[in-house]
mmCIF file of C-alpha atoms in Angstrom:
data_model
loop_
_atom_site.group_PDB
_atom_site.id
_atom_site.type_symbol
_atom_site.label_atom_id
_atom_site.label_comp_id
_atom_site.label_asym_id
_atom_site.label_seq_id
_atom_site.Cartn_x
_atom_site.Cartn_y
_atom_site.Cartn_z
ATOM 1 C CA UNK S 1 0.000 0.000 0.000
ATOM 2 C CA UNK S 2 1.097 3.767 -0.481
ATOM 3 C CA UNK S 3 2.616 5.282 2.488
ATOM 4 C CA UNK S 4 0.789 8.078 4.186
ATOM 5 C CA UNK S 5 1.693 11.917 3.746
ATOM 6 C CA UNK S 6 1.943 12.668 7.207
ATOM 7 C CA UNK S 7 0.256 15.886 6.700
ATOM 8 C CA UNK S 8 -3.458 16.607 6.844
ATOM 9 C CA UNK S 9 -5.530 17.939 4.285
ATOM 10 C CA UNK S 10 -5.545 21.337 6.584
ATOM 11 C CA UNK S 11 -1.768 21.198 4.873
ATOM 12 C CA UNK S 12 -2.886 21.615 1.607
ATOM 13 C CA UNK S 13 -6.424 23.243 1.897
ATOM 14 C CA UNK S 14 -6.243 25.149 5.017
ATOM 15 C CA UNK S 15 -9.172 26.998 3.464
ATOM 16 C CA UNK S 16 -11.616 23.275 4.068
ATOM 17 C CA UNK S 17 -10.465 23.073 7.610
ATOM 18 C CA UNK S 18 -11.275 26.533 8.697
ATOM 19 C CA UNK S 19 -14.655 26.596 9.561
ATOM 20 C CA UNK S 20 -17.073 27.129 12.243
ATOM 21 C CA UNK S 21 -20.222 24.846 13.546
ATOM 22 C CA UNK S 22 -22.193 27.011 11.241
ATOM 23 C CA UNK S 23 -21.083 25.887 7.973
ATOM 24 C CA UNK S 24 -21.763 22.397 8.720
ATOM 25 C CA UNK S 25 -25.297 21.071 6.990
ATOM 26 C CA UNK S 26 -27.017 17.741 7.136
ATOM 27 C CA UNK S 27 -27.941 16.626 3.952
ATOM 28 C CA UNK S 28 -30.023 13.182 2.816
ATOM 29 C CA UNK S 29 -27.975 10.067 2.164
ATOM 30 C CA UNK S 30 -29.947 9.629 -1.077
ATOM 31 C CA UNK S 31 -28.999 13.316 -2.047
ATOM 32 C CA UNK S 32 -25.552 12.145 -2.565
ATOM 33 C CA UNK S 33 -23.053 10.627 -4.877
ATOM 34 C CA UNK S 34 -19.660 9.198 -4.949
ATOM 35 C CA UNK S 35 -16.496 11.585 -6.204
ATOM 36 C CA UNK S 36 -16.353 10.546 -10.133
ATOM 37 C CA UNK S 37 -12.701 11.231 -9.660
ATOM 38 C CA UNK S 38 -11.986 8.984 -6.974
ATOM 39 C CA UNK S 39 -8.703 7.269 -7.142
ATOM 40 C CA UNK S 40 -9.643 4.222 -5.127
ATOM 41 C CA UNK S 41 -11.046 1.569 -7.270
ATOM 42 C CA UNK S 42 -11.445 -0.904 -4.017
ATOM 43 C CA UNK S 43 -13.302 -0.082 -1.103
ATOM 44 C CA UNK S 44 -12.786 -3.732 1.365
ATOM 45 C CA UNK S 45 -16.146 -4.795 2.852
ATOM 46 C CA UNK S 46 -14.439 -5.895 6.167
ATOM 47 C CA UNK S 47 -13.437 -1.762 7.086
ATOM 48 C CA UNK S 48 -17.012 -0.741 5.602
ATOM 49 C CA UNK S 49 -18.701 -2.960 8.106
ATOM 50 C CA UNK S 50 -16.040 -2.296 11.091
ATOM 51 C CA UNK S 51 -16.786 1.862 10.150
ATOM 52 C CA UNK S 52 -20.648 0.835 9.994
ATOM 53 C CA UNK S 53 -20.407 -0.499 13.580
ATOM 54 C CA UNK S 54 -18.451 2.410 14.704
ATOM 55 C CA UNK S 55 -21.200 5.106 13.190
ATOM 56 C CA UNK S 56 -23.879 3.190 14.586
ATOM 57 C CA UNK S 57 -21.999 3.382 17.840
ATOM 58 C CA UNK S 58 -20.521 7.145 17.568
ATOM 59 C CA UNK S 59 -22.681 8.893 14.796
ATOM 60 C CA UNK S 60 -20.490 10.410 12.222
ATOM 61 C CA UNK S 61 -17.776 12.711 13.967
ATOM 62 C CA UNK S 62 -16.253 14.047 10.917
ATOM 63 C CA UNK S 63 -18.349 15.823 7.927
ATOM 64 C CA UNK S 64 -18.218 14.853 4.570
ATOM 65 C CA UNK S 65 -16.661 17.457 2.267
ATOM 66 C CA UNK S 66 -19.236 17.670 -0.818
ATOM 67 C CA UNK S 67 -19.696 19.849 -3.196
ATOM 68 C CA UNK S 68 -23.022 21.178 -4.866
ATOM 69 C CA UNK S 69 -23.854 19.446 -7.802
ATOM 70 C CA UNK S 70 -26.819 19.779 -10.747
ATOM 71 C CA UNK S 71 -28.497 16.700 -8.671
ATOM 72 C CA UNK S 72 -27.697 16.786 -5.242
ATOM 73 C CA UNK S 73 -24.410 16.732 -4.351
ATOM 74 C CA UNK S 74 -20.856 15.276 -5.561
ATOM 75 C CA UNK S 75 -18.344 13.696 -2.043
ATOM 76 C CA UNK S 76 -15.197 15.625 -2.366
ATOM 77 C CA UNK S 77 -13.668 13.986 0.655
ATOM 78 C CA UNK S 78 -15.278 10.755 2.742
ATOM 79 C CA UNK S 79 -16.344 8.015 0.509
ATOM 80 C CA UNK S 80 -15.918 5.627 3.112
ATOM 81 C CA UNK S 81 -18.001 7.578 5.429
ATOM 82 C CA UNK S 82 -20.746 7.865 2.637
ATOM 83 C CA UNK S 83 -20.905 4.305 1.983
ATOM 84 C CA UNK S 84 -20.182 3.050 5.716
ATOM 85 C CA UNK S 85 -23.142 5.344 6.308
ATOM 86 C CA UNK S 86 -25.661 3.595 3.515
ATOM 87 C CA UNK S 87 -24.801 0.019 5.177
ATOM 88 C CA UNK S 88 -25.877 1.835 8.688
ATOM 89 C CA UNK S 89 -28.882 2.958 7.623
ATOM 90 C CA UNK S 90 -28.511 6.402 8.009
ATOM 91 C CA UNK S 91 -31.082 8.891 6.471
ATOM 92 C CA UNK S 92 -29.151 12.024 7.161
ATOM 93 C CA UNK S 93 -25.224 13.003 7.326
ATOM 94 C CA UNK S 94 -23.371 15.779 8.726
ATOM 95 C CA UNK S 95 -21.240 17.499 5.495
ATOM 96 C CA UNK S 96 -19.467 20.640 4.967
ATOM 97 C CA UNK S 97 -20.440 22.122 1.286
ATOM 98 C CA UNK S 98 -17.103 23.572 -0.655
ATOM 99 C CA UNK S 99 -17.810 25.145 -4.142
ATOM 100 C CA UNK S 100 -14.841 23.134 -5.393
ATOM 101 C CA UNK S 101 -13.372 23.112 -9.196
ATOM 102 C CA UNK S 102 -12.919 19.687 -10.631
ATOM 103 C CA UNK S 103 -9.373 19.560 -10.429
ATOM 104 C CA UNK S 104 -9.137 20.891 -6.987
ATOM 105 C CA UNK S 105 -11.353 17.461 -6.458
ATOM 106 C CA UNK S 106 -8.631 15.124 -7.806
ATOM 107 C CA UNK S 107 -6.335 16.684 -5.751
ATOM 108 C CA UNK S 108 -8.117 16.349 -2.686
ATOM 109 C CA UNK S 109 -9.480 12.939 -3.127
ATOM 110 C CA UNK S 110 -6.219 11.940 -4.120
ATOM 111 C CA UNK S 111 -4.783 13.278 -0.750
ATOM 112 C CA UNK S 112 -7.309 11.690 1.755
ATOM 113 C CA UNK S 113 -6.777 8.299 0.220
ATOM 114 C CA UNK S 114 -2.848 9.108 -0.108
ATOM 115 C CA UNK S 115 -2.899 9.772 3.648
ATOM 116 C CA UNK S 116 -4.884 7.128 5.121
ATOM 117 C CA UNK S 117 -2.714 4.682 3.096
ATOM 118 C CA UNK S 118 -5.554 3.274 0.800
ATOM 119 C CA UNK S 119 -4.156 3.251 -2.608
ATOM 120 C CA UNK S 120 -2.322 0.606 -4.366
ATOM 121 C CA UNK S 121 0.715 1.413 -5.951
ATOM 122 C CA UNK S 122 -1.343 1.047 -9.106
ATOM 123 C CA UNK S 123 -3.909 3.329 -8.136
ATOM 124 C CA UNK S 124 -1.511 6.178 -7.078
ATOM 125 C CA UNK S 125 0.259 5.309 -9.818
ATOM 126 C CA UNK S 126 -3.594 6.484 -11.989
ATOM 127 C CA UNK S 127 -3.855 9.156 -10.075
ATOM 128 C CA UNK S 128 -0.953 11.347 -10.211
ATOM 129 C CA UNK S 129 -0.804 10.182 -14.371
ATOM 130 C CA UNK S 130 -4.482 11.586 -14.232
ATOM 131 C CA UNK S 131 -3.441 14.659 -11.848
ATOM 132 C CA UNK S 132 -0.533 15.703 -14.096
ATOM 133 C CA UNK S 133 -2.555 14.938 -17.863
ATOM 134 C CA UNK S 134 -5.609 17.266 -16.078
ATOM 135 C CA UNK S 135 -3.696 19.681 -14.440
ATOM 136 C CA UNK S 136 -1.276 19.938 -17.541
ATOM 137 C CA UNK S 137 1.450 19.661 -14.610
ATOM 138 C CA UNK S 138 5.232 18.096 -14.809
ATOM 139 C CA UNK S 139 6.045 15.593 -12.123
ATOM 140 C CA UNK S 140 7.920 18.543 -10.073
ATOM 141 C CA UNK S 141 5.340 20.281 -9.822
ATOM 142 C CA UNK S 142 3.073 17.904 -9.063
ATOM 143 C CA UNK S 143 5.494 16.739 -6.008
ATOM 144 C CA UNK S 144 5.587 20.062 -4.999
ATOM 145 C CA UNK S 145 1.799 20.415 -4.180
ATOM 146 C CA UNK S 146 1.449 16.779 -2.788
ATOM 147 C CA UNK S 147 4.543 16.703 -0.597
ATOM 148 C CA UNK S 148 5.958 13.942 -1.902
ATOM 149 C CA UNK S 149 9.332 13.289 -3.706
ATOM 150 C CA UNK S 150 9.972 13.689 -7.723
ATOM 151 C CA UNK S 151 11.282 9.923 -7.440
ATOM 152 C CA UNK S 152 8.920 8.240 -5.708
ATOM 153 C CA UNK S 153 6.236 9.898 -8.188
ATOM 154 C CA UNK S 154 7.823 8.907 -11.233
ATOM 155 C CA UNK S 155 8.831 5.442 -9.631
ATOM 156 C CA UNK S 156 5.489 4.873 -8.956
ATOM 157 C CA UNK S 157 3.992 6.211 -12.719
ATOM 158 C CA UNK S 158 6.509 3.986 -14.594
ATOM 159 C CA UNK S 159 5.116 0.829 -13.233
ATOM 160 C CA UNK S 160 1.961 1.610 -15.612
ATOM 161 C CA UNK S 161 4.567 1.121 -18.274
ATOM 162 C CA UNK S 162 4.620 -2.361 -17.923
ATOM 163 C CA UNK S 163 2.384 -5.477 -19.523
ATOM 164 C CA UNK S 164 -1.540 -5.316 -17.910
ATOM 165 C CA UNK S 165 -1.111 -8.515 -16.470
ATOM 166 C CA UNK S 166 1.902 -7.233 -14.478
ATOM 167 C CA UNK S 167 0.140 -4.017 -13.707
ATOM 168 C CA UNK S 168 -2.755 -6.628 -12.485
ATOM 169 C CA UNK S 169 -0.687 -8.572 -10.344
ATOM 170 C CA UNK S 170 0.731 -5.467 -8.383
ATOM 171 C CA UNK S 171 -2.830 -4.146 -8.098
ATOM 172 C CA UNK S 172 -4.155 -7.063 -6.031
ATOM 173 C CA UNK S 173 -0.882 -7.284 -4.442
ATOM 174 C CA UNK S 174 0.378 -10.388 -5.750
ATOM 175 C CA UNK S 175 3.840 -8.169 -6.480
ATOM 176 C CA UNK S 176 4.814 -5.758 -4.820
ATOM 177 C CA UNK S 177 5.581 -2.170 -5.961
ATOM 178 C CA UNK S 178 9.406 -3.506 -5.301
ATOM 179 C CA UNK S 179 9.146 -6.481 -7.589
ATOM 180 C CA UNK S 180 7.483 -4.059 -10.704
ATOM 181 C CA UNK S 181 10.412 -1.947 -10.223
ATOM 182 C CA UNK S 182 12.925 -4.693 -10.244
ATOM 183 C CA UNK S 183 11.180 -5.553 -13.524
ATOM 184 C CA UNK S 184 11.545 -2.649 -15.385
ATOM 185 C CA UNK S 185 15.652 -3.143 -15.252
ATOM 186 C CA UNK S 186 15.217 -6.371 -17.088
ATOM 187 C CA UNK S 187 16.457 -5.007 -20.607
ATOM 188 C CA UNK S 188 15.033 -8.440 -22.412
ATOM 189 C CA UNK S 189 11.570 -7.218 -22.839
ATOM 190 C CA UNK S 190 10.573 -10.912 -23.743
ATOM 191 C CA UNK S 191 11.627 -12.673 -20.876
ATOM 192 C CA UNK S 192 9.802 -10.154 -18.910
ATOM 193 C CA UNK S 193 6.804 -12.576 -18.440
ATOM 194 C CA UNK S 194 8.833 -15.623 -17.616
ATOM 195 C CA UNK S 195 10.497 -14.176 -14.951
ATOM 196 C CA UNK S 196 7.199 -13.165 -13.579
ATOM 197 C CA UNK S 197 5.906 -16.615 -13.946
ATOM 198 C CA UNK S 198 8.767 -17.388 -11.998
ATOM 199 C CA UNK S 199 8.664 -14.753 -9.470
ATOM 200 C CA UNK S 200 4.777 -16.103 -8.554
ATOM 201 C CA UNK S 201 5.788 -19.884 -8.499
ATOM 202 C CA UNK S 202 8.664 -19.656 -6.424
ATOM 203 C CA UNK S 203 7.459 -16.633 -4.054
ATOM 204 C CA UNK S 204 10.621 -14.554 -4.663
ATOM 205 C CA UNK S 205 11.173 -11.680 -2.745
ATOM 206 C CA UNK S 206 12.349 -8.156 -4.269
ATOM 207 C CA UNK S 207 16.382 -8.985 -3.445
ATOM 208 C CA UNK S 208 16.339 -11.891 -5.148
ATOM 209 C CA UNK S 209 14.372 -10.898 -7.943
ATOM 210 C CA UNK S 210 17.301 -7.443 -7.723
ATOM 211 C CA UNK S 211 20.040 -10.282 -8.408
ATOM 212 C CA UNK S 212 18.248 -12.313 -10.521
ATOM 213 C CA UNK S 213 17.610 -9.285 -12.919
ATOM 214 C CA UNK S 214 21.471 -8.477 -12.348
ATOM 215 C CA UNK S 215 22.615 -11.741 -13.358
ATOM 216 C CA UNK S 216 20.197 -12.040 -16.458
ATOM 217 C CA UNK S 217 21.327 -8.560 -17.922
ATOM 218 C CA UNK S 218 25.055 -9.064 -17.543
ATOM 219 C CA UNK S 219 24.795 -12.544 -20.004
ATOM 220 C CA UNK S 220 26.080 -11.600 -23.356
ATOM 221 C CA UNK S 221 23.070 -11.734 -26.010
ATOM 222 C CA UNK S 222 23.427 -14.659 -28.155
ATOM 223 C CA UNK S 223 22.309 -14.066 -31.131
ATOM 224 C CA UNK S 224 21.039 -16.781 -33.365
ATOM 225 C CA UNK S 225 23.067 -17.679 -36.419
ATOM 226 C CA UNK S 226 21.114 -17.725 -40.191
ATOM 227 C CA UNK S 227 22.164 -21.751 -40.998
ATOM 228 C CA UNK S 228 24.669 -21.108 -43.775
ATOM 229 C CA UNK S 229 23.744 -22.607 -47.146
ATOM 230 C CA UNK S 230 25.560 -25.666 -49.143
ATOM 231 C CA UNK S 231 27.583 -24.297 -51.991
ATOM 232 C CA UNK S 232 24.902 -26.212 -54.594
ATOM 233 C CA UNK S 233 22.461 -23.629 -53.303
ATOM 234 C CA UNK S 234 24.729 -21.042 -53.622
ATOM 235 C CA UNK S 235 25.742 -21.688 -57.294
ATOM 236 C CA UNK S 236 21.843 -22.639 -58.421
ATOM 237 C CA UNK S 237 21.153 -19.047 -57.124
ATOM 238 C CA UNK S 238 23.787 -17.178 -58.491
ATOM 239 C CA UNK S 239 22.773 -18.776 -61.939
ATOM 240 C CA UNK S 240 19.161 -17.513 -61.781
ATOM 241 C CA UNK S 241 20.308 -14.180 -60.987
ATOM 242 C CA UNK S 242 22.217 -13.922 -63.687
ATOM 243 C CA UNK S 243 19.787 -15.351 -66.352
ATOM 244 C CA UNK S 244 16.629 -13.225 -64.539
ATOM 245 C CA UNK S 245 18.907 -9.906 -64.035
ATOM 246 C CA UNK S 246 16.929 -9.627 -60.400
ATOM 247 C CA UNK S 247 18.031 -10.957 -57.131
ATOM 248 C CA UNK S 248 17.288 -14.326 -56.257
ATOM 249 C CA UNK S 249 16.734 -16.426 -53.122
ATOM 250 C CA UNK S 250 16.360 -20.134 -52.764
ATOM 251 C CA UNK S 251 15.260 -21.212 -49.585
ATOM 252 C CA UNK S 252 15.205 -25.223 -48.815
ATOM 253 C CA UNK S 253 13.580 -26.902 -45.683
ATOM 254 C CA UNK S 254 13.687 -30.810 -44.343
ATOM 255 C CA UNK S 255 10.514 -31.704 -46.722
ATOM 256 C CA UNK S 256 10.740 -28.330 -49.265
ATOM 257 C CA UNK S 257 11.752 -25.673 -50.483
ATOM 258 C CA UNK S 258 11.426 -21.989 -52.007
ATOM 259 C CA UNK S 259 12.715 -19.640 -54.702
ATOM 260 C CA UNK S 260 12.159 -15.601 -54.457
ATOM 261 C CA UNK S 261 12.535 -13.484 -57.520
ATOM 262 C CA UNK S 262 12.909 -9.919 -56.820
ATOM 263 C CA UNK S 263 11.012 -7.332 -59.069
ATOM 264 C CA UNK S 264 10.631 -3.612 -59.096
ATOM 265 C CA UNK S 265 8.541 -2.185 -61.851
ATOM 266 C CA UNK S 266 5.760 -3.854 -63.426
ATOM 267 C CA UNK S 267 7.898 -3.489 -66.598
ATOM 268 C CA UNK S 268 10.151 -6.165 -64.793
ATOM 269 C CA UNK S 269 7.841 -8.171 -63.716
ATOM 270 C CA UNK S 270 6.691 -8.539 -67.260
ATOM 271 C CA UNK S 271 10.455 -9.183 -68.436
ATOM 272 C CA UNK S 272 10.629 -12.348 -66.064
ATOM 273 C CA UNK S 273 7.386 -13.705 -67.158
ATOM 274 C CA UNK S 274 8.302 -13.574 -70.309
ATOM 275 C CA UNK S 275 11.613 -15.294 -69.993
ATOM 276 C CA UNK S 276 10.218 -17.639 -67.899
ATOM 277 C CA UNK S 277 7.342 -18.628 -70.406
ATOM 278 C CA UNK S 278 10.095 -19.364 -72.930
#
């Protein structure tokens, strides 16, 4: 999972945090609707329930940041809260009502989950691609306004680089974050799924996978050698070429074989016919 900010949203958006008793509404459940940019594809049953029990318990202590929206309104910030809410039963929930541009909702959605530690690496990973293509931002200034490193963001966006099945493997934490970056140092692109095979089979960890990748990419690249052909071959072809005036290629396998006569204009192609036919 992503490791938390260790700031607060008050960090980032000190205007959401400061505000009085006033400014917080209770809205109906029904009245409301997830974030469409939120950057958490995977909400696990077992902490909705455990969260249900604890509203039931508590109430909800902390509003829901929402914004107003054409129906109702859109969560900003507390998706959890929203849906923990639903399974409780709850008619009514206590929110706080930001008028909110869309981007300033991916960034904020993006930072609750980034805090609390709920993203996969893949997930992040979608997010701060989404953040940067949306806010036309580089990756310095993106870790600039999250307060995270340059690195670690572009560690974590080139792991969308690699094959979906690797991608879907890290997402439901079958690999970790540290095994997709050991995998994009492998410089044979085709063994890239073999060693994954491997990796799953065996239950590798990261600093072996490190040493296997080492090891692989330090073997000299054998390439493989065309099988050389028997001088009759050689001679049969150079004949041809010579009568046809066009390069020839005679090709022979264990049960047969095949010649390839070069053309260029449809004028030559005529001029081989011919001779041919004769």
């Amino acid at each position: 999972m992503a490791k938390g900010l260790g700031k607060g949203l008050n960090a980032f958006f000190p205007e959401i945090e400061k505000q009085d008793d006033a400014s917080v509404q209770e809205v109906a459940v029904i009245e409301c609707r997830p974030n469409p940019y939120q950057p958490r594809k995977t909400f696990h049953a077992d902490a909705i329930e455990e969260l249900k029990e604890s509203i039931l318990e508590y109430g909800i202590i902390q509003p829901l940041i929402v914004r107003k929206s054409i129906k109702g309104y859109e969560i900003v910030a507390g998706e959890r809260r929203f849906r923990a809410a639903k399974e409780a039963g709850l008619e009514i929930i206590p929110v706080i009502v930001k008028d909110l541009s869309d981007e300033k909702m991916m960034e904020i959605a993006l930072l609750e989950n980034l805090q609390r530690e709920d993203l996969t690496p893949i997930e992040e990973a979608h997010a701060y691609a989404n953040l940067m293509t949306e806010l036309k931002i580089t990756q310095e200034d993106l870790s600039k306004r999250l307060g995270k490193s340059r690195s670690h963001i572009a560690n974590i966006v080139r792991l969308l680089s690699l094959p979906d099945q690797v991608v879907a493997y890290i997402n439901n934490g079958e690999l970790s974050m540290g095994h997709g970056r050991a995998l994009l140092g492998l410089k044979d692109k085709e063994s890239l799924l073999p060693f994954v095979n491997k990796i799953r089979q065996e239950k590798l960890n990261v600093r072996q996978v490190e040493k296997l990748i080492m090891e692989f990419n330090e073997k000299p690249v054998r390439k493989k050698e065309k099988p050389k052909k028997d001088v009759f071959i050689k001679e049969r072809e150079s004949v041809l070429r010579d009568r046809l005036g066009t390069a020839v290629t005679i090709q022979r396998g264990k049960r047969k074989g095949k010649i390839e006569i070069e053309f260029y204009t449809d004028d030559d192609l005529n001029r081989i016919i011919e001779y041919l036919e004769k």
